[in-house]
Amino acid sequence: MSYYDIYLKYKNLPLEKLFCNISPLDVKTAIEAERQSEFQFLALLSPAAENYLEDMAQRAHDLTLRHFGRTIQLFTPMYLSNYCENQCAYCGFNSRNDIARKRLNLKEVEKEAEFISSTGLRHILILTGESQKESPLRYIKDCVKILKRYFSSISIEVYGLTENEYAQIAAEGVDGLALYQETYDEIIYDRVHKQGPKKDYMFRLDAPERAAKNGIRNVNIGVLLGLNDWRREIFFMGLHAKYLQDKFYDVEIGASVPRLRPHVGDFKIPCVISNRNIAQIIIALRIFLPRLGITISTRESSKLREGLLPLGITRMSAGSSTKVGGHTIESHEGFNVPQFEISDTRNVEEIKAMLAAKGYQPVLKDWERLIPLYIMIIIAIVN
Amino acid sequence: MEDILTIGGREINNRLFIGTGKFSSYELMRNVLECAEPDVITVALRRVDLGSKTENILGYVPKRCIIMPNTSGARNAGEAVRIARLAKASGAGSWIKIEVIQDNKYLLPDNIETLKAVEALVKEGFVALPYMSPDLSIAKRLVDAGAAAIMPLGSPIGSSRGIKTRELVDIMVREIKVPIIVDAGLGRPSDACECMEMGCAGVLVNTAIAIANDPANMAKAFKEAVIAGRAAYLAGLSSTRICAAPSSPLTGFLR
């Protein structure tokens, strides 16, 4: 069984009509329910729920505090390579875009790692464009070998891997995965992914599951807001997250809801999503899935990120750059085209200060990679 | 007579144990610990960054506290054992709260893996305090394996639902010879007091203190509730009954 089977169950329902038919009473019941059904999740995402945003926010805040406390986990992305074989209409790394391509060599990876770890961060997310040729699994593994010395948690946001490849990368020391479906709508998916390996909808849809099955302990899914009607997309993403939580109860499931940002290329954003919509999305996800990790991206403005914090956010990036080598070397060379524009450009110290002012503890380390027994013995002998 | 709890050869006066997660800052956590003066605190090894001066949580724990690292993040006995060894190797002492959780939704412990971890770690000289779902037979096996105390949950972590497992914990208090410390789910000082009145040796509280509007005063309230509950237990509570005792008993004619 795959999430696709569940998706099929709902896909042909008249969801737009169902959203519109939700009554105020449905919303109130959904907010107050001990646990929310799929239908109640839908109610929380409905237009009618927009009038109850404050009540929903209170519930979401309470749940977030109970489950995660007054803490926010910090990480930063590190772009390893922007070579890409895909033609995703919305992305700056699109293979048709005439941008300088760059792949960090291992020395540069080390330099970036040294710099990032000097800010105190112990969680890193490494990214590559989708190119098995330019950034093969072997290269990613070599990078991980270096990064392990600097970071206690390493997540990857790269092309979808096979089961065996996820097992290999987990054994190398990767504990987290970010892999976004972008859109659950197969027709839109096919249209915006014009060419390249990412065109395979099913291979991508099942990737989080393959990772969870093969030793990746933290799996993040997401949709790219702006490609399609957000209520529909978030409904399917919420069900996907629930499916993964139910099936892999020892894996931490998280979600991200990035909004389309301007980038190189001429793609027009099809659906506009307001700040109010983003708030409703985060609140509804929190109420439906109280233990879900929710990441807010630096694509959003500092003001919005701060406002959304108490509604359900558990993780945020700090000191972000979406350029290859963006932490230490990009300014010296000419390949400084970002994947997308970031809005919140604050560094780690600034984000930490902001969190402290808002009454949140920035958590820079929340994982411990278990090292093999023989190294333990050496440590014991040395001590 | 002094009422002192002894675990792993250490004397414990304050029966309120405090968890260190979920606080809005390390300074606030330190403030709470200074107010409530716990003898034992627990900290997740996964959160400890020994390499960092300002970000090392252990730097904010008062010297008088016994630091009991926990194995949060372990999904099976093997991982718990490795985390425990890592904690010891990093100088955190030999106390370990064994937490083996496979269930990320409710964070309920896996008793069987917990038992295996206790068996292995006690042999290595650890003072093992397993967090568990209350169950008499498992508790007995944990004691046989050398657990220094047993930590049954009151209700799921962070739920603030109180001592929903009361009947099961009550039986454990009667039957288990090592200290019973209720861990998780206590939302109010009165919940902690109830546990102590039942005869539990202590309670461990984190969320209810950390997310209170005024954590330091909430910690004090828990501390006082624990003292009151313990005093009531020692003083001997009169047994409660559902029916009133009638002044004209029906069987009086038999006297």
mmCIF file of N, CA, C and O in Angstrom, chain A residues 90 179-185 189 193 198 200-208 221-224 227 233 240:
data_model
loop_
_atom_site.group_PDB
_atom_site.id
_atom_site.type_symbol
_atom_site.label_atom_id
_atom_site.label_comp_id
_atom_site.label_asym_id
_atom_site.label_seq_id
_atom_site.Cartn_x
_atom_site.Cartn_y
_atom_site.Cartn_z
ATOM 1 N N TYR A 90 9.018 26.633 -11.607
ATOM 2 C CA TYR A 90 9.052 27.620 -10.525
ATOM 3 C C TYR A 90 10.432 27.809 -9.903
ATOM 4 O O TYR A 90 10.597 28.569 -8.963
ATOM 5 N N LEU A 179 11.665 16.272 1.575
ATOM 6 C CA LEU A 179 11.343 15.996 0.185
ATOM 7 C C LEU A 179 9.891 16.385 -0.043
ATOM 8 O O LEU A 179 8.983 15.821 0.561
ATOM 9 N N TYR A 180 9.715 17.395 -0.847
ATOM 10 C CA TYR A 180 8.375 17.963 -1.009
ATOM 11 C C TYR A 180 7.736 17.490 -2.297
ATOM 12 O O TYR A 180 8.369 17.462 -3.348
ATOM 13 N N GLN A 181 6.465 17.162 -2.182
ATOM 14 C CA GLN A 181 5.734 16.736 -3.360
ATOM 15 C C GLN A 181 5.452 17.941 -4.268
ATOM 16 O O GLN A 181 5.157 17.784 -5.433
ATOM 17 N N GLU A 182 5.528 19.129 -3.725
ATOM 18 C CA GLU A 182 5.230 20.403 -4.410
ATOM 19 C C GLU A 182 3.739 20.542 -4.666
ATOM 20 O O GLU A 182 3.114 21.491 -4.225
ATOM 21 N N THR A 183 3.154 19.603 -5.407
ATOM 22 C CA THR A 183 1.696 19.584 -5.567
ATOM 23 C C THR A 183 1.239 18.130 -5.643
ATOM 24 O O THR A 183 1.921 17.289 -6.200
ATOM 25 N N TYR A 184 0.078 17.868 -5.011
ATOM 26 C CA TYR A 184 -0.469 16.509 -5.057
ATOM 27 C C TYR A 184 -1.313 16.296 -6.307
ATOM 28 O O TYR A 184 -1.699 15.180 -6.610
ATOM 29 N N ASP A 185 -1.606 17.392 -7.011
ATOM 30 C CA ASP A 185 -2.437 17.292 -8.210
ATOM 31 C C ASP A 185 -1.592 16.779 -9.371
ATOM 32 O O ASP A 185 -0.648 17.449 -9.815
ATOM 33 N N TYR A 189 1.164 18.766 -11.474
ATOM 34 C CA TYR A 189 2.527 18.235 -11.265
ATOM 35 C C TYR A 189 3.208 18.011 -12.605
ATOM 36 O O TYR A 189 4.355 18.398 -12.814
ATOM 37 N N HIS A 193 6.440 20.365 -13.925
ATOM 38 C CA HIS A 193 7.717 19.642 -14.024
ATOM 39 C C HIS A 193 7.876 19.205 -15.469
ATOM 40 O O HIS A 193 7.520 18.094 -15.845
ATOM 41 N N LYS A 198 12.381 14.308 -12.164
ATOM 42 C CA LYS A 198 11.356 14.660 -11.166
ATOM 43 C C LYS A 198 9.945 14.509 -11.728
ATOM 44 O O LYS A 198 8.962 14.525 -10.981
ATOM 45 N N ASP A 200 8.484 12.023 -12.592
ATOM 46 C CA ASP A 200 7.848 10.789 -12.113
ATOM 47 C C ASP A 200 7.128 11.039 -10.780
ATOM 48 O O ASP A 200 7.728 10.987 -9.706
ATOM 49 N N TYR A 201 5.830 11.320 -10.873
ATOM 50 C CA TYR A 201 5.003 11.671 -9.702
ATOM 51 C C TYR A 201 5.048 10.583 -8.629
ATOM 52 O O TYR A 201 5.245 10.856 -7.453
ATOM 53 N N MET A 202 4.871 9.336 -9.048
ATOM 54 C CA MET A 202 4.775 8.251 -8.080
ATOM 55 C C MET A 202 6.091 8.013 -7.335
ATOM 56 O O MET A 202 6.097 7.742 -6.137
ATOM 57 N N PHE A 203 7.195 8.122 -8.075
ATOM 58 C CA PHE A 203 8.495 7.876 -7.455
ATOM 59 C C PHE A 203 8.739 8.905 -6.345
ATOM 60 O O PHE A 203 9.282 8.604 -5.288
ATOM 61 N N ARG A 204 8.290 10.132 -6.619
ATOM 62 C CA ARG A 204 8.464 11.192 -5.626
ATOM 63 C C ARG A 204 7.482 11.011 -4.470
ATOM 64 O O ARG A 204 7.850 11.162 -3.301
ATOM 65 N N LEU A 205 6.245 10.668 -4.776
ATOM 66 C CA LEU A 205 5.221 10.525 -3.739
ATOM 67 C C LEU A 205 5.623 9.475 -2.700
ATOM 68 O O LEU A 205 5.366 9.636 -1.505
ATOM 69 N N ASP A 206 6.231 8.408 -3.156
ATOM 70 C CA ASP A 206 6.576 7.316 -2.240
ATOM 71 C C ASP A 206 7.951 7.470 -1.606
ATOM 72 O O ASP A 206 8.343 6.657 -0.762
ATOM 73 N N ALA A 207 8.692 8.512 -1.999
ATOM 74 C CA ALA A 207 10.051 8.676 -1.459
ATOM 75 C C ALA A 207 10.079 8.839 0.071
ATOM 76 O O ALA A 207 10.892 8.191 0.734
ATOM 77 N N PRO A 208 9.197 9.665 0.650
ATOM 78 C CA PRO A 208 9.234 9.789 2.119
ATOM 79 C C PRO A 208 9.036 8.429 2.797
ATOM 80 O O PRO A 208 9.680 8.127 3.804
ATOM 81 N N ILE A 221 7.737 16.471 4.784
ATOM 82 C CA ILE A 221 7.085 16.578 3.497
ATOM 83 C C ILE A 221 6.620 18.021 3.295
ATOM 84 O O ILE A 221 6.718 18.832 4.219
ATOM 85 N N GLY A 222 6.137 18.325 2.113
ATOM 86 C CA GLY A 222 5.700 19.698 1.910
ATOM 87 C C GLY A 222 5.028 19.911 0.569
ATOM 88 O O GLY A 222 5.127 19.081 -0.341
ATOM 89 N N VAL A 223 4.333 21.029 0.479
ATOM 90 C CA VAL A 223 3.804 21.461 -0.812
ATOM 91 C C VAL A 223 4.330 22.866 -1.076
ATOM 92 O O VAL A 223 4.673 23.598 -0.147
ATOM 93 N N LEU A 224 4.410 23.190 -2.336
ATOM 94 C CA LEU A 224 4.852 24.518 -2.713
ATOM 95 C C LEU A 224 3.593 25.359 -2.921
ATOM 96 O O LEU A 224 2.877 25.187 -3.917
ATOM 97 N N LEU A 227 1.052 26.901 -6.350
ATOM 98 C CA LEU A 227 0.874 26.140 -7.587
ATOM 99 C C LEU A 227 -0.585 25.775 -7.820
ATOM 100 O O LEU A 227 -1.005 25.529 -8.940
ATOM 101 N N GLU A 233 -4.505 21.339 -1.459
ATOM 102 C CA GLU A 233 -3.137 20.839 -1.310
ATOM 103 C C GLU A 233 -2.807 20.512 0.147
ATOM 104 O O GLU A 233 -2.210 19.478 0.443
ATOM 105 N N HIS A 240 -1.276 12.921 4.068
ATOM 106 C CA HIS A 240 -0.004 12.245 3.801
ATOM 107 C C HIS A 240 0.812 12.137 5.099
ATOM 108 O O HIS A 240 1.338 11.077 5.450
#
